[in-house]
Tab-separated table of C-alpha atoms in Angstrom:
chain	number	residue	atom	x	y	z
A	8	UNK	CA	-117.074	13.865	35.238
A	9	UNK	CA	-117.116	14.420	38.967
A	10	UNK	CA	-118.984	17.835	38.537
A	11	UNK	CA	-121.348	16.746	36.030
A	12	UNK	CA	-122.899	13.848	38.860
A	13	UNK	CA	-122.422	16.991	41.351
A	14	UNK	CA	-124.487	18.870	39.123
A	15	UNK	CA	-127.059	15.668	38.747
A	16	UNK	CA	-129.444	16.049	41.853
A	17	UNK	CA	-129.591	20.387	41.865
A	18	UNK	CA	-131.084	19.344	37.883
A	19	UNK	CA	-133.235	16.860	38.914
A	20	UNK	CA	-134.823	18.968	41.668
A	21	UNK	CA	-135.209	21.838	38.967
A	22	UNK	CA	-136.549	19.300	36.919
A	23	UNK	CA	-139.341	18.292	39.781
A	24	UNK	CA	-139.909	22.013	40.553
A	25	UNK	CA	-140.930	22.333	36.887
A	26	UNK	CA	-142.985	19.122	36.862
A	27	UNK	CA	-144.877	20.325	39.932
A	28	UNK	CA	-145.718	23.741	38.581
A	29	UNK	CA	-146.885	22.027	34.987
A	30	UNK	CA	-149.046	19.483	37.361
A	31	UNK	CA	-150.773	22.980	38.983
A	32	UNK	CA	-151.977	23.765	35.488
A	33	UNK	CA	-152.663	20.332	34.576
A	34	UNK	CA	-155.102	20.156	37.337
A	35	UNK	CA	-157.426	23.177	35.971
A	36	UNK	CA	-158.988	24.240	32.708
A	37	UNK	CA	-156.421	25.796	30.984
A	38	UNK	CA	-155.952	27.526	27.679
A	39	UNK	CA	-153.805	26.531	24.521
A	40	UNK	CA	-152.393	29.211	22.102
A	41	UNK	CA	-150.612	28.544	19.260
A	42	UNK	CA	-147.114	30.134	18.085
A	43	UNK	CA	-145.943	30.692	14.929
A	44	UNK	CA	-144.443	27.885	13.596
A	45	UNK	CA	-148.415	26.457	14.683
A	46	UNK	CA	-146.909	24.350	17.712
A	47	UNK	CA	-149.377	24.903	21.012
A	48	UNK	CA	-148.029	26.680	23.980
A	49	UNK	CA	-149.597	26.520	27.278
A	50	UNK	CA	-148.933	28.842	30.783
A	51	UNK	CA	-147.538	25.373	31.898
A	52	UNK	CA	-144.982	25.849	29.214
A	53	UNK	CA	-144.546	29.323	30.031
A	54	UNK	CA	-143.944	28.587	33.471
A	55	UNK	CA	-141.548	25.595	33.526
A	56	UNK	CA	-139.540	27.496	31.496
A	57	UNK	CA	-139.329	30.105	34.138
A	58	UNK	CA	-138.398	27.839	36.634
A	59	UNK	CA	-135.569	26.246	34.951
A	60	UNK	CA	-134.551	29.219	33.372
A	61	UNK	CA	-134.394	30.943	36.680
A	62	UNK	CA	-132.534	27.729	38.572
A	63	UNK	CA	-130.382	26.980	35.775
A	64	UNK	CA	-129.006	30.756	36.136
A	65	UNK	CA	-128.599	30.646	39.650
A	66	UNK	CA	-126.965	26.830	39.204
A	67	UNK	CA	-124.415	27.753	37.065
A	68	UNK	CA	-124.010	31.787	36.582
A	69	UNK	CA	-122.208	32.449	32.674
A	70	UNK	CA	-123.726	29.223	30.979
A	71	UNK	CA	-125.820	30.249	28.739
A	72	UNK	CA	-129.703	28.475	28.158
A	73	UNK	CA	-131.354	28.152	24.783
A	74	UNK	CA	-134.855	27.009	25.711
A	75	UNK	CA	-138.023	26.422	23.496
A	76	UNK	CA	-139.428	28.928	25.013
A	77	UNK	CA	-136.728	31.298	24.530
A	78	UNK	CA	-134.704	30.119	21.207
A	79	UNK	CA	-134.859	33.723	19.423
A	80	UNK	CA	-130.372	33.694	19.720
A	81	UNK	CA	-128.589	34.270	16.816
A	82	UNK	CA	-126.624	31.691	15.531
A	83	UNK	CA	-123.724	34.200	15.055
A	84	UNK	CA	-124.060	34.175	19.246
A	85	UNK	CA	-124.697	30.348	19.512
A	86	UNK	CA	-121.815	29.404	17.439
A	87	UNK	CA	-119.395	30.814	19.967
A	88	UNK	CA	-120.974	28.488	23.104
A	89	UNK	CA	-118.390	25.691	23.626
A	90	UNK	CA	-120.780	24.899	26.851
A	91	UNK	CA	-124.804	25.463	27.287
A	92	UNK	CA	-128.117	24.107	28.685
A	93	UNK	CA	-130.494	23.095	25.958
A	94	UNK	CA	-134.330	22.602	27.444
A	95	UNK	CA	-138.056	21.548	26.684
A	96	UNK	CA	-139.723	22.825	29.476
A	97	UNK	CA	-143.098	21.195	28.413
A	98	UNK	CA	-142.133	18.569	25.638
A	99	UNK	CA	-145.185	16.684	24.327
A	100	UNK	CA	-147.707	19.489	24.703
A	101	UNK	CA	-150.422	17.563	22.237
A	102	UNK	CA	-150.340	14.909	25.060
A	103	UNK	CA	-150.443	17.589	27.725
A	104	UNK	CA	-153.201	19.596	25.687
A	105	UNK	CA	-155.044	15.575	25.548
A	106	UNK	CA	-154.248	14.569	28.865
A	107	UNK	CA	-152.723	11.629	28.121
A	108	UNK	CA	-150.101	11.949	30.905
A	109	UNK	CA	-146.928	11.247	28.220
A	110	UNK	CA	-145.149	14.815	28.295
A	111	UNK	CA	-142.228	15.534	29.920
A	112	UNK	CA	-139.469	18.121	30.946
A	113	UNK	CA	-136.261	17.814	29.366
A	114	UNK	CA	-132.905	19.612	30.646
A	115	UNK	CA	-129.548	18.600	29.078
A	116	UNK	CA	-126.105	20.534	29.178
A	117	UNK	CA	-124.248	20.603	25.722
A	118	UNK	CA	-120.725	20.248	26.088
A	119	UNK	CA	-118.892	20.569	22.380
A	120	UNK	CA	-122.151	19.816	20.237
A	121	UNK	CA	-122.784	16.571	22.049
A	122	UNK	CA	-125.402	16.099	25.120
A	123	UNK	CA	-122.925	15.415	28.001
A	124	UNK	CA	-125.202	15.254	30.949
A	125	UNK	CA	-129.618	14.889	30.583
A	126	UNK	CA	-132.687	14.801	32.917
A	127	UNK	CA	-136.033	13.512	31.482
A	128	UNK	CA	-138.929	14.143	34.785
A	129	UNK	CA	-142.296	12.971	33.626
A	130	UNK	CA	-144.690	14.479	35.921
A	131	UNK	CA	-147.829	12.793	36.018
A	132	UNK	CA	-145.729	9.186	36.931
A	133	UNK	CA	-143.237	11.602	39.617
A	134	UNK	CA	-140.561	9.719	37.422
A	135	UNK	CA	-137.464	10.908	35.844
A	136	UNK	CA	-134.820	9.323	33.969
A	137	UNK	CA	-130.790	10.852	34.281
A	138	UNK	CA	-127.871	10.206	32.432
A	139	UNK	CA	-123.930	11.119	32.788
A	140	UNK	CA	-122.469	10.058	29.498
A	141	UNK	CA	-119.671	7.489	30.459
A	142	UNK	CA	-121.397	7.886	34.025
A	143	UNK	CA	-124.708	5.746	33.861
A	144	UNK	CA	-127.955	6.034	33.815
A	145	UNK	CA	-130.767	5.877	36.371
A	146	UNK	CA	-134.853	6.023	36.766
A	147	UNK	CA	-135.788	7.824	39.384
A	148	UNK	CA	-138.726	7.255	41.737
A	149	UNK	CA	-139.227	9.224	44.909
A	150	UNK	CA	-135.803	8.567	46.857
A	151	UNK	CA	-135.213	5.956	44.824
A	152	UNK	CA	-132.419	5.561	41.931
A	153	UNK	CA	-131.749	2.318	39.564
A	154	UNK	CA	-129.387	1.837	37.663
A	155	UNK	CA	-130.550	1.238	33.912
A	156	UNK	CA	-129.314	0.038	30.802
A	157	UNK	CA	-130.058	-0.698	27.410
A	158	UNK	CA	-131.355	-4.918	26.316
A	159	UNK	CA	-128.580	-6.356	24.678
A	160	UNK	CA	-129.609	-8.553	22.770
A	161	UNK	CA	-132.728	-6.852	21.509
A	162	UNK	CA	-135.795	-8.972	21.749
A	163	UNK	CA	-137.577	-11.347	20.032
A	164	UNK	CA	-140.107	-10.112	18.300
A	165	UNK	CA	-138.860	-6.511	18.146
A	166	UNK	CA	-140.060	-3.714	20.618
A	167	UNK	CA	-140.198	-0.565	18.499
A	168	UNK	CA	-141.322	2.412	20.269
A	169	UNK	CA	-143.619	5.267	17.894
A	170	UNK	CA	-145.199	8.829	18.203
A	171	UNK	CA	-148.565	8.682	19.240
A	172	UNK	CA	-148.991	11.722	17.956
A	173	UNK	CA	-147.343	11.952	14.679
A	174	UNK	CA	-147.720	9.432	12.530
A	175	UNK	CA	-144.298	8.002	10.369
A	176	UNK	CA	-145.247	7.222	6.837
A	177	UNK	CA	-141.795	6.919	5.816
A	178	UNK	CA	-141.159	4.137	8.463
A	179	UNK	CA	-143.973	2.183	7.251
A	180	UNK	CA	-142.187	1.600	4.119
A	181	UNK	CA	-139.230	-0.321	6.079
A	182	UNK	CA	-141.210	-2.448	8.193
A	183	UNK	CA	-141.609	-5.277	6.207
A	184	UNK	CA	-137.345	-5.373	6.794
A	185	UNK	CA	-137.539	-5.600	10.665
A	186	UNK	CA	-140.016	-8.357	11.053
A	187	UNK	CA	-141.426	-9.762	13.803
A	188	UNK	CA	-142.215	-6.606	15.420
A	189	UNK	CA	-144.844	-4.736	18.391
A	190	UNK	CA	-145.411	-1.595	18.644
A	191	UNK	CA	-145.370	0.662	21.727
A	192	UNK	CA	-146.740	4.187	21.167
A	193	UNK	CA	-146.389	6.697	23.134
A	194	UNK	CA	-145.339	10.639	23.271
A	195	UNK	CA	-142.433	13.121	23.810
A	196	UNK	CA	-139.118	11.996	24.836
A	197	UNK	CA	-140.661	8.924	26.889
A	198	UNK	CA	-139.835	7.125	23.923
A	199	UNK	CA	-136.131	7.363	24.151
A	200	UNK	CA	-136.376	6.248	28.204
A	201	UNK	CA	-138.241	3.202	26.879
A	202	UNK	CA	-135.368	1.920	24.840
A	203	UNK	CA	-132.816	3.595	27.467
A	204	UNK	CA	-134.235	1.686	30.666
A	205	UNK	CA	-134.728	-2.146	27.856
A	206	UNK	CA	-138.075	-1.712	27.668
A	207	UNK	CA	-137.879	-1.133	24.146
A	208	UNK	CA	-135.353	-1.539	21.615
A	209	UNK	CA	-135.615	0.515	18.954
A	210	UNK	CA	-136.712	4.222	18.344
A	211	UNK	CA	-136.594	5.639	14.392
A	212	UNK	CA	-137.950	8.748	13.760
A	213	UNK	CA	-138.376	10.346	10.415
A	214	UNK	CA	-140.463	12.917	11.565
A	215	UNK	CA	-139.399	17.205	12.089
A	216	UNK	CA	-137.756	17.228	15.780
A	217	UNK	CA	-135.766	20.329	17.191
A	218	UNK	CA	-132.865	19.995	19.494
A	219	UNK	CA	-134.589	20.621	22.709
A	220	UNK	CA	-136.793	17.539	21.912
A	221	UNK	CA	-133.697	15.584	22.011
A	222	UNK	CA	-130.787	16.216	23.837
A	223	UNK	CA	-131.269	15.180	27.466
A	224	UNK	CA	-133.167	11.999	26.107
A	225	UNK	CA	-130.333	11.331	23.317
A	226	UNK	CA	-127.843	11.736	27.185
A	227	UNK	CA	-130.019	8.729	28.763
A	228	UNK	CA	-129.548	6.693	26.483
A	229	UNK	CA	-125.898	7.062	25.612
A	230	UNK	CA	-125.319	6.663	29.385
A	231	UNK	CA	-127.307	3.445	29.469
A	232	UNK	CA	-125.145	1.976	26.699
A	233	UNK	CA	-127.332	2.753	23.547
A	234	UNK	CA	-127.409	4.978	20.614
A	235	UNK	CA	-129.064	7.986	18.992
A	236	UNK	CA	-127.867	8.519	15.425
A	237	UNK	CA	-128.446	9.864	11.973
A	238	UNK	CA	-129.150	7.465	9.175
A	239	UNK	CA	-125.290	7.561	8.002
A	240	UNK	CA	-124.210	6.762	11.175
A	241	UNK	CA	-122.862	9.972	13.236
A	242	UNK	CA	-124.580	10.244	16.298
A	243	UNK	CA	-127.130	13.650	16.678
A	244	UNK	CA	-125.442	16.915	17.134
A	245	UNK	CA	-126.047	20.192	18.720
A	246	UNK	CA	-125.621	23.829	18.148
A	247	UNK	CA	-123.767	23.118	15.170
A	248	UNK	CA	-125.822	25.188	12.286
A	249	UNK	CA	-127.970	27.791	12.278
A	250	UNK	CA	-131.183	26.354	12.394
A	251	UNK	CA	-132.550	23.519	15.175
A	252	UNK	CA	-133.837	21.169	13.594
A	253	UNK	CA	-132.766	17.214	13.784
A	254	UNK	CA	-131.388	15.433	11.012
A	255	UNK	CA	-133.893	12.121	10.639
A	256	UNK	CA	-132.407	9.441	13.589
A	257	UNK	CA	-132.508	6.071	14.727
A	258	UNK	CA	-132.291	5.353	18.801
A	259	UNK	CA	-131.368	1.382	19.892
A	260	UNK	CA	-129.884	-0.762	22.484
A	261	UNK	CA	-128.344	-3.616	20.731
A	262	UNK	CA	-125.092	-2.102	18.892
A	263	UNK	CA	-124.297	-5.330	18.036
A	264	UNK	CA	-126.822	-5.380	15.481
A	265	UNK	CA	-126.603	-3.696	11.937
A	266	UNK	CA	-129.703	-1.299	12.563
A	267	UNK	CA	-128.290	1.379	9.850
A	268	UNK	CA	-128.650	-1.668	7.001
A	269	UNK	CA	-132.657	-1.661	7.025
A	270	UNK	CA	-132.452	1.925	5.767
A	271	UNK	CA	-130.361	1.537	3.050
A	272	UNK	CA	-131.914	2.329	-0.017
């Protein structure tokens, strides 16, 4: 545990080099391409994930990185990593592409398929969340670091937190079930910080997610005392098939409550 908070402030300062470069592009016109699987890519992408790469390396030589950016590894290699970083350089690039303001950079270290340690920077707020699972969780502002955690009990009515960008039909069918309710939209892996810092309470997502939109966020909020699991109840995994893709998930504070009921069919 000790290294992992050593580790903590050398990833947060990646994590702010990253942010600063994305802000650079931010700040001009700037071109969007789009890759194969019809996801937009950006140079801000590009370069974040040259920073981190890059600092990550140099951080800790022989653990290996599976970025976005860079996620062409066999699974036949991946399968062997007991240890790796897993990062978004640029997560929420509709919002970036809209300047909206809600992306973020995401760096987590995978220790045995499970997020052990995560950094969530938001650039355009100079704000990052961090969290050492069974080591807390903090927001970040300039020198600054509070300690967060998760509302327990969850709040009456309900905060749920949403995609602005990607609407959930299949959550609309359940709503009716969690009653009263607001809604707080907004994009990338803000959403998990929201429920992580008791600003929110509840995060489900039915939508297509990859690991790297994940895994430092899912880290917050286990450190602040919440949740991120699949809809029978094991908590998200990494590195543990060949493809990246997330199971559907539900992300909350209050484990007192019976969240996993609602979406029982």
């Amino acid at each position: 545990m000790s290294e992992l908070t050593g580790l903590l402030p050398q990833v947060l300062s990646l994590a702010d080099r990253a942010g600063d470069a994305i802000l650079q592009v931010y700040a001009q016109q700037f071109e969007a391409m789009t890759k194969d699987d019809r996801s937009p890519l950006t140079v801000a992408d590009l370069r974040a994930h040259d920073i981190i790469l890059d600092g990550l390396h140099a951080l800790t030589p022989g653990v290996p990185v599976l970025s976005e950016e860079a996620s062409a590894i066999a699974f036949e290699e991946r399968r062997r990593w007991d240890r790796y970083w897993l990062v978004d350089p640029l997560d929420g690039t509709k919002e970036f592409i809209s300047r909206n303001g809600e992306f973020t950079v995401n760096i987590a270290l995978i220790e045995r398929h499970a997020p052990a340690l995560g950094v969530v920077q938001l650039p355009v707020k100079r704000l990052a969340f961090s969290g050492v699972v069974q080591g807390g969780a903090f927001r970040h502002q300039g020198s600054q670091a509070q300690p967060i955690r998760v509302r327990t009990p969850a709040a009456t009515p309900l905060r749920i937190v949403a995609s602005r960008s990607h609407p959930d039909n299949v959550l609309e069918r359940y709503l009716p079930k969690l009653e009263p309710y607001e809604f707080v939209a907004c994009g990338s892996s803000m959403k998990f910080c929201l429920v992580a810092e008791g600003s929110a309470d509840f995060y489900p997502r039915f939508g297509p997610t990859s690991e790297w939109d994940t895994a430092a966020a899912q880290a917050v909020v286990e450190a602040a005392g919440g949740a991120v699991v699949q809809l029978n109840g094991a908590p998200l995994r990494y590195n543990a098939k060949p493809d990246v893709l997330n199971p559907h998930f539900l992300v909350y504070g209050d484990r007192s409550r019976d969240w996993l009921r609602t979406f029982a069919d």
